[in-house]
PDB file of C-alpha atoms and ligand atoms in Angstrom:
ATOM      1  CA  MET A 790       0.000   0.000   0.000  1.00 91.00           C
ATOM      2  CA  VAL A 791       1.544   3.311  -1.084  1.00 95.00           C
ATOM      3  CA  ALA A 792      -1.071   5.886  -0.021  1.00 97.00           C
ATOM      4  CA  ILE A 793      -4.320   6.503   1.849  1.00 98.00           C
ATOM      5  CA  GLY A 794      -7.112   7.494  -0.526  1.00 97.00           C
ATOM      6  CA  GLU A 795      -9.284   8.561  -1.958  1.00 97.00           C
ATOM      7  CA  ILE A 796     -10.334  10.368   1.165  1.00 98.00           C
ATOM      8  CA  GLY A 797     -12.013  13.743   1.474  1.00 98.00           C
ATOM      9  CA  LEU A 798     -15.377  15.443   1.289  1.00 98.00           C
ATOM     10  CA  ASP A 799     -18.139  15.158  -1.268  1.00 97.00           C
ATOM     11  CA  PHE A 800     -20.858  17.721  -0.653  1.00 97.00           C
ATOM     12  CA  TYR A 801     -22.253  17.111  -4.147  1.00 94.00           C
ATOM     13  CA  ARG A 802     -23.369  13.526  -3.693  1.00 93.00           C
ATOM     14  CA  ASN A 803     -23.628  13.737   0.115  1.00 92.00           C
ATOM     15  CA  LEU A 804     -23.635   9.952   0.492  1.00 93.00           C
ATOM     16  CA  SER A 805     -23.140  10.528   4.238  1.00 96.00           C
ATOM     17  CA  PRO A 806     -24.106  13.523   6.369  1.00 97.00           C
ATOM     18  CA  ARG A 807     -21.511  16.289   6.161  1.00 97.00           C
ATOM     19  CA  ASP A 808     -20.405  16.122   9.789  1.00 97.00           C
ATOM     20  CA  THR A 809     -19.908  12.360   9.447  1.00 98.00           C
ATOM     21  CA  GLN A 810     -17.782  12.933   6.348  1.00 98.00           C
ATOM     22  CA  ILE A 811     -15.672  15.517   8.165  1.00 98.00           C
ATOM     23  CA  LYS A 812     -15.115  13.218  11.151  1.00 98.00           C
ATOM     24  CA  ALA A 813     -14.124  10.299   8.920  1.00 98.00           C
ATOM     25  CA  PHE A 814     -11.829  12.492   6.829  1.00 98.00           C
ATOM     26  CA  LYS A 815      -9.958  13.720   9.914  1.00 98.00           C
ATOM     27  CA  ARG A 816      -9.535  10.175  11.212  1.00 98.00           C
ATOM     28  CA  GLN A 817      -8.213   9.023   7.838  1.00 98.00           C
ATOM     29  CA  LEU A 818      -5.705  11.883   7.843  1.00 97.00           C
ATOM     30  CA  GLU A 819      -4.564  10.827  11.316  1.00 97.00           C
ATOM     31  CA  LEU A 820      -4.099   7.299  10.035  1.00 97.00           C
ATOM     32  CA  ALA A 821      -1.994   8.509   7.093  1.00 96.00           C
ATOM     33  CA  GLU A 822       0.177  10.518   9.447  1.00 94.00           C
ATOM     34  CA  LYS A 823       0.624   7.548  11.764  1.00 95.00           C
ATOM     35  CA  LEU A 824       1.598   5.280   8.865  1.00 95.00           C
ATOM     36  CA  GLY A 825       3.742   7.927   7.165  1.00 93.00           C
ATOM     37  CA  LEU A 826       1.811   7.586   3.909  1.00 96.00           C
ATOM     38  CA  PRO A 827       0.794  10.265   1.397  1.00 97.00           C
ATOM     39  CA  VAL A 828      -2.908  11.000   0.935  1.00 98.00           C
ATOM     40  CA  ILE A 829      -5.089  11.152  -2.180  1.00 98.00           C
ATOM     41  CA  ILE A 830      -7.712  13.826  -1.652  1.00 98.00           C
ATOM     42  CA  HIS A 831     -11.192  13.839  -3.182  1.00 98.00           C
ATOM     43  CA  CYS A 832     -12.999  17.173  -2.960  1.00 97.00           C
ATOM     44  CA  ARG A 833     -16.313  17.973  -4.557  1.00 96.00           C
ATOM     45  CA  GLU A 834     -18.155  21.201  -3.758  1.00 96.00           C
ATOM     46  CA  ALA A 835     -16.329  21.383  -0.439  1.00 97.00           C
ATOM     47  CA  GLN A 836     -13.326  23.562  -1.309  1.00 96.00           C
ATOM     48  CA  GLN A 837     -13.361  25.724   1.837  1.00 97.00           C
ATOM     49  CA  GLU A 838     -13.827  22.806   4.230  1.00 98.00           C
ATOM     50  CA  VAL A 839     -11.118  20.663   2.621  1.00 98.00           C
ATOM     51  CA  LEU A 840      -8.697  23.590   2.502  1.00 98.00           C
ATOM     52  CA  SER A 841      -9.219  24.347   6.162  1.00 97.00           C
ATOM     53  CA  ILE A 842      -8.883  20.699   7.276  1.00 98.00           C
ATOM     54  CA  LEU A 843      -5.739  20.144   5.192  1.00 97.00           C
ATOM     55  CA  THR A 844      -4.214  23.418   6.366  1.00 96.00           C
ATOM     56  CA  ASP A 845      -4.592  22.225   9.966  1.00 96.00           C
ATOM     57  CA  TRP A 846      -3.261  18.794   9.073  1.00 95.00           C
ATOM     58  CA  ALA A 847      -0.252  19.970   7.058  1.00 93.00           C
ATOM     59  CA  GLY A 848       0.560  22.393   9.866  1.00 82.00           C
ATOM     60  CA  GLY A 849       3.164  24.363   7.913  1.00 64.00           C
ATOM     61  CA  SER A 850       5.883  21.802   8.655  1.00 62.00           C
ATOM     62  CA  GLU A 851       8.712  21.692   6.139  1.00 63.00           C
ATOM     63  CA  GLN A 852       8.478  18.449   4.169  1.00 66.00           C
ATOM     64  CA  ASP A 853      11.027  17.008   1.795  1.00 72.00           C
ATOM     65  CA  LYS A 854       8.455  14.536   0.439  1.00 78.00           C
ATOM     66  CA  PRO A 855       5.030  15.379  -1.030  1.00 88.00           C
ATOM     67  CA  LEU A 856       2.235  15.103   1.563  1.00 95.00           C
ATOM     68  CA  GLY A 857      -0.234  13.913  -1.019  1.00 97.00           C
ATOM     69  CA  VAL A 858      -2.202  14.869  -4.082  1.00 98.00           C
ATOM     70  CA  LEU A 859      -5.429  16.759  -4.782  1.00 98.00           C
ATOM     71  CA  HIS A 860      -7.042  14.304  -7.170  1.00 98.00           C
ATOM     72  CA  CYS A 861      -9.077  15.538 -10.165  1.00 96.00           C
ATOM     73  CA  PHE A 862      -8.455  19.039  -8.944  1.00 96.00           C
ATOM     74  CA  SER A 863     -11.332  21.347  -9.846  1.00 93.00           C
ATOM     75  CA  GLY A 864     -10.226  24.586  -8.185  1.00 94.00           C
ATOM     76  CA  ASP A 865      -8.424  27.538  -9.746  1.00 95.00           C
ATOM     77  CA  MET A 866      -4.697  28.287  -9.839  1.00 96.00           C
ATOM     78  CA  GLU A 867      -4.835  30.435  -6.719  1.00 97.00           C
ATOM     79  CA  LEU A 868      -6.176  27.518  -4.682  1.00 97.00           C
ATOM     80  CA  ALA A 869      -3.706  25.143  -6.326  1.00 97.00           C
ATOM     81  CA  GLY A 870      -0.911  27.486  -5.240  1.00 97.00           C
ATOM     82  CA  ARG A 871      -1.993  27.248  -1.621  1.00 96.00           C
ATOM     83  CA  TYR A 872      -1.933  23.461  -1.730  1.00 97.00           C
ATOM     84  CA  ILE A 873       1.455  23.452  -3.453  1.00 96.00           C
ATOM     85  CA  GLU A 874       2.867  25.684  -0.696  1.00 94.00           C
ATOM     86  CA  MET A 875       1.622  23.145   1.850  1.00 94.00           C
ATOM     87  CA  GLY A 876       3.461  20.343   0.072  1.00 95.00           C
ATOM     88  CA  PHE A 877       0.771  18.796  -2.107  1.00 97.00           C
ATOM     89  CA  LEU A 878       0.832  17.884  -5.776  1.00 98.00           C
ATOM     90  CA  ILE A 879      -2.095  18.633  -8.084  1.00 98.00           C
ATOM     91  CA  SER A 880      -3.637  16.008 -10.336  1.00 98.00           C
ATOM     92  CA  ILE A 881      -5.672  16.702 -13.443  1.00 97.00           C
ATOM     93  CA  ALA A 882      -7.590  14.370 -15.724  1.00 97.00           C
ATOM     94  CA  GLY A 883      -9.822  14.387 -18.818  1.00 97.00           C
ATOM     95  CA  PRO A 884     -11.482  17.769 -18.105  1.00 96.00           C
ATOM     96  CA  VAL A 885      -8.297  19.519 -19.302  1.00 97.00           C
ATOM     97  CA  THR A 886      -9.508  18.563 -22.805  1.00 97.00           C
ATOM     98  CA  TYR A 887     -12.962  20.130 -22.215  1.00 95.00           C
ATOM     99  CA  ARG A 888     -13.891  23.741 -22.853  1.00 88.00           C
ATOM    100  CA  ASN A 889     -14.286  26.062 -19.862  1.00 86.00           C
ATOM    101  CA  SER A 890     -12.434  23.849 -17.399  1.00 89.00           C
ATOM    102  CA  HIS A 891     -10.232  25.312 -14.656  1.00 91.00           C
ATOM    103  CA  ALA A 892      -7.886  22.440 -15.474  1.00 95.00           C
ATOM    104  CA  VAL A 893      -6.691  24.366 -18.551  1.00 96.00           C
ATOM    105  CA  GLU A 894      -5.481  27.226 -16.347  1.00 96.00           C
ATOM    106  CA  ILE A 895      -3.790  24.739 -14.012  1.00 97.00           C
ATOM    107  CA  ALA A 896      -2.134  22.930 -16.921  1.00 97.00           C
ATOM    108  CA  ARG A 897      -0.767  26.248 -18.204  1.00 97.00           C
ATOM    109  CA  ASP A 898       0.466  27.804 -14.959  1.00 97.00           C
ATOM    110  CA  ILE A 899       1.433  25.071 -12.513  1.00 98.00           C
ATOM    111  CA  PRO A 900       5.137  24.307 -12.005  1.00 98.00           C
ATOM    112  CA  LEU A 901       5.578  21.026 -13.900  1.00 98.00           C
ATOM    113  CA  GLU A 902       7.233  19.313 -10.932  1.00 97.00           C
ATOM    114  CA  LYS A 903       3.957  19.764  -8.994  1.00 98.00           C
ATOM    115  CA  LEU A 904       1.679  18.159 -11.573  1.00 98.00           C
ATOM    116  CA  VAL A 905       0.482  14.583 -11.949  1.00 98.00           C
ATOM    117  CA  VAL A 906      -2.116  13.152 -14.328  1.00 98.00           C
ATOM    118  CA  GLU A 907      -4.750  10.473 -13.888  1.00 98.00           C
ATOM    119  CA  THR A 908      -7.721   8.887 -15.620  1.00 97.00           C
ATOM    120  CA  ASP A 909     -10.304   8.783 -12.801  1.00 96.00           C
ATOM    121  CA  CYS A 910     -11.587   5.936 -14.952  1.00 94.00           C
ATOM    122  CA  PRO A 911     -14.212   4.848 -15.652  1.00 96.00           C
ATOM    123  CA  TYR A 912     -15.210   8.546 -15.354  1.00 95.00           C
ATOM    124  CA  LEU A 913     -14.045  11.754 -17.041  1.00 95.00           C
ATOM    125  CA  ALA A 914     -12.880  10.329 -20.361  1.00 97.00           C
ATOM    126  CA  PRO A 915     -10.985  12.975 -22.334  1.00 97.00           C
ATOM    127  CA  HIS A 916     -12.134  14.411 -25.639  1.00 96.00           C
ATOM    128  CA  PRO A 917     -12.807  12.708 -28.138  1.00 96.00           C
ATOM    129  CA  TYR A 918     -14.128   9.993 -25.808  1.00 97.00           C
ATOM    130  CA  ARG A 919     -15.999  12.311 -23.453  1.00 96.00           C
ATOM    131  CA  GLY A 920     -19.041  10.568 -21.980  1.00 95.00           C
ATOM    132  CA  LYS A 921     -17.698   7.114 -22.782  1.00 97.00           C
ATOM    133  CA  ARG A 922     -16.036   4.687 -20.384  1.00 98.00           C
ATOM    134  CA  ASN A 923     -12.536   5.971 -19.604  1.00 98.00           C
ATOM    135  CA  GLU A 924      -9.451   3.752 -19.549  1.00 97.00           C
ATOM    136  CA  PRO A 925      -5.725   4.131 -18.837  1.00 96.00           C
ATOM    137  CA  SER A 926      -4.665   4.300 -22.491  1.00 96.00           C
ATOM    138  CA  TYR A 927      -6.642   7.548 -22.864  1.00 97.00           C
ATOM    139  CA  LEU A 928      -4.211   9.282 -20.542  1.00 97.00           C
ATOM    140  CA  SER A 929      -2.180  10.027 -23.675  1.00 97.00           C
ATOM    141  CA  PHE A 930      -4.890  12.543 -24.693  1.00 98.00           C
ATOM    142  CA  VAL A 931      -4.525  14.332 -21.361  1.00 98.00           C
ATOM    143  CA  VAL A 932      -0.747  14.460 -21.630  1.00 98.00           C
ATOM    144  CA  GLU A 933      -0.823  15.653 -25.269  1.00 98.00           C
ATOM    145  CA  LYS A 934      -3.305  18.388 -24.372  1.00 98.00           C
ATOM    146  CA  ILE A 935      -1.095  19.643 -21.538  1.00 98.00           C
ATOM    147  CA  GLY A 936       1.823  19.639 -23.980  1.00 98.00           C
ATOM    148  CA  GLN A 937      -0.190  21.743 -26.471  1.00 98.00           C
ATOM    149  CA  ILE A 938      -1.188  24.210 -23.757  1.00 97.00           C
ATOM    150  CA  ARG A 939       2.431  24.617 -22.610  1.00 98.00           C
ATOM    151  CA  ARG A 940       3.942  24.338 -26.095  1.00 98.00           C
ATOM    152  CA  LEU A 941       6.056  21.392 -24.998  1.00 98.00           C
ATOM    153  CA  PRO A 942       6.290  17.853 -26.383  1.00 98.00           C
ATOM    154  CA  GLY A 943       3.785  15.431 -24.852  1.00 97.00           C
ATOM    155  CA  ASP A 944       6.663  13.026 -24.140  1.00 97.00           C
ATOM    156  CA  LEU A 945       8.259  15.546 -21.850  1.00 98.00           C
ATOM    157  CA  ILE A 946       5.003  16.029 -19.929  1.00 98.00           C
ATOM    158  CA  ALA A 947       4.621  12.252 -19.661  1.00 97.00           C
ATOM    159  CA  GLU A 948       8.139  11.802 -18.331  1.00 97.00           C
ATOM    160  CA  GLN A 949       7.930  14.612 -15.793  1.00 98.00           C
ATOM    161  CA  THR A 950       4.486  13.646 -14.460  1.00 98.00           C
ATOM    162  CA  ALA A 951       5.558   9.987 -14.225  1.00 97.00           C
ATOM    163  CA  ASN A 952       8.603  11.032 -12.199  1.00 97.00           C
ATOM    164  CA  ASN A 953       6.376  13.148  -9.966  1.00 97.00           C
ATOM    165  CA  ALA A 954       4.097  10.158  -9.357  1.00 97.00           C
ATOM    166  CA  ILE A 955       7.110   7.957  -8.560  1.00 96.00           C
ATOM    167  CA  GLN A 956       8.243  10.512  -5.996  1.00 95.00           C
ATOM    168  CA  LEU A 957       4.738  11.064  -4.580  1.00 96.00           C
ATOM    169  CA  PHE A 958       4.037   7.376  -4.017  1.00 95.00           C
ATOM    170  CA  ARG A 959       7.697   6.569  -3.266  1.00 92.00           C
ATOM    171  CA  LEU A 960       7.718   3.939  -5.978  1.00 91.00           C
ATOM    172  CA  ALA A 961      11.429   3.992  -6.772  1.00 84.00           C
ATOM    173  CA  SER A 962      12.242   1.010  -4.560  1.00 73.00           C
ATOM    174  CA  HIS A 963       9.229  -0.919  -5.899  1.00 69.00           C
ATOM    175  CA  LEU A 964      10.255  -0.245  -9.486  1.00 70.00           C
ATOM    176  CA  LYS A 965      13.955  -1.045  -9.075  1.00 67.00           C
ATOM    177  CA  GLY A 966      14.964  -3.453 -11.795  1.00 60.00           C
ATOM    178  CA  ASP A 967      11.880  -2.779 -13.885  1.00 58.00           C
ATOM    179  CA  LEU A 968      12.964   0.512 -15.423  1.00 50.00           C
TER     180      LEU A 968
HETATM  181 ZN1  LIG B1683     -12.625  11.182  -6.533  1.00 52.25          ZN
END
């Protein structure tokens, strides 16, 4: 096991009462801290609450390793900047290929060493598969789109985001011999 997640708050689907979600989220963060594992954060329509809970949790301590990742990040670059300062990475997915997504701004402005990519499959398939079942091979559309936005080769984005993921989940020792 390389991380605790997804954990977080979902005030869109509200599958549990909000105070129950908050209690569970805090306990899961405590567990991650106890085990020394990074966290994968899910946040939907709960930006202020998640920011405040993670600010308390991160506590401004200087970290040499990433604390975790904001998965399928839907906030703007200003919010992303606050998480990056705390020691989190930001993950974007298929929406970067949609019109009017904050993910485009993130893809353009985020320091590349703070960015990871994901499918969120089976959800959030990138254009031209939007609305269909997503799958890992479609990540190439996400990476190519980020490359277009930054005017960089997709390969470079792929390599950097893969390295970021290896660092985030501390995979180097697991991968030794396979690379
Ligand atoms: Zn999620």
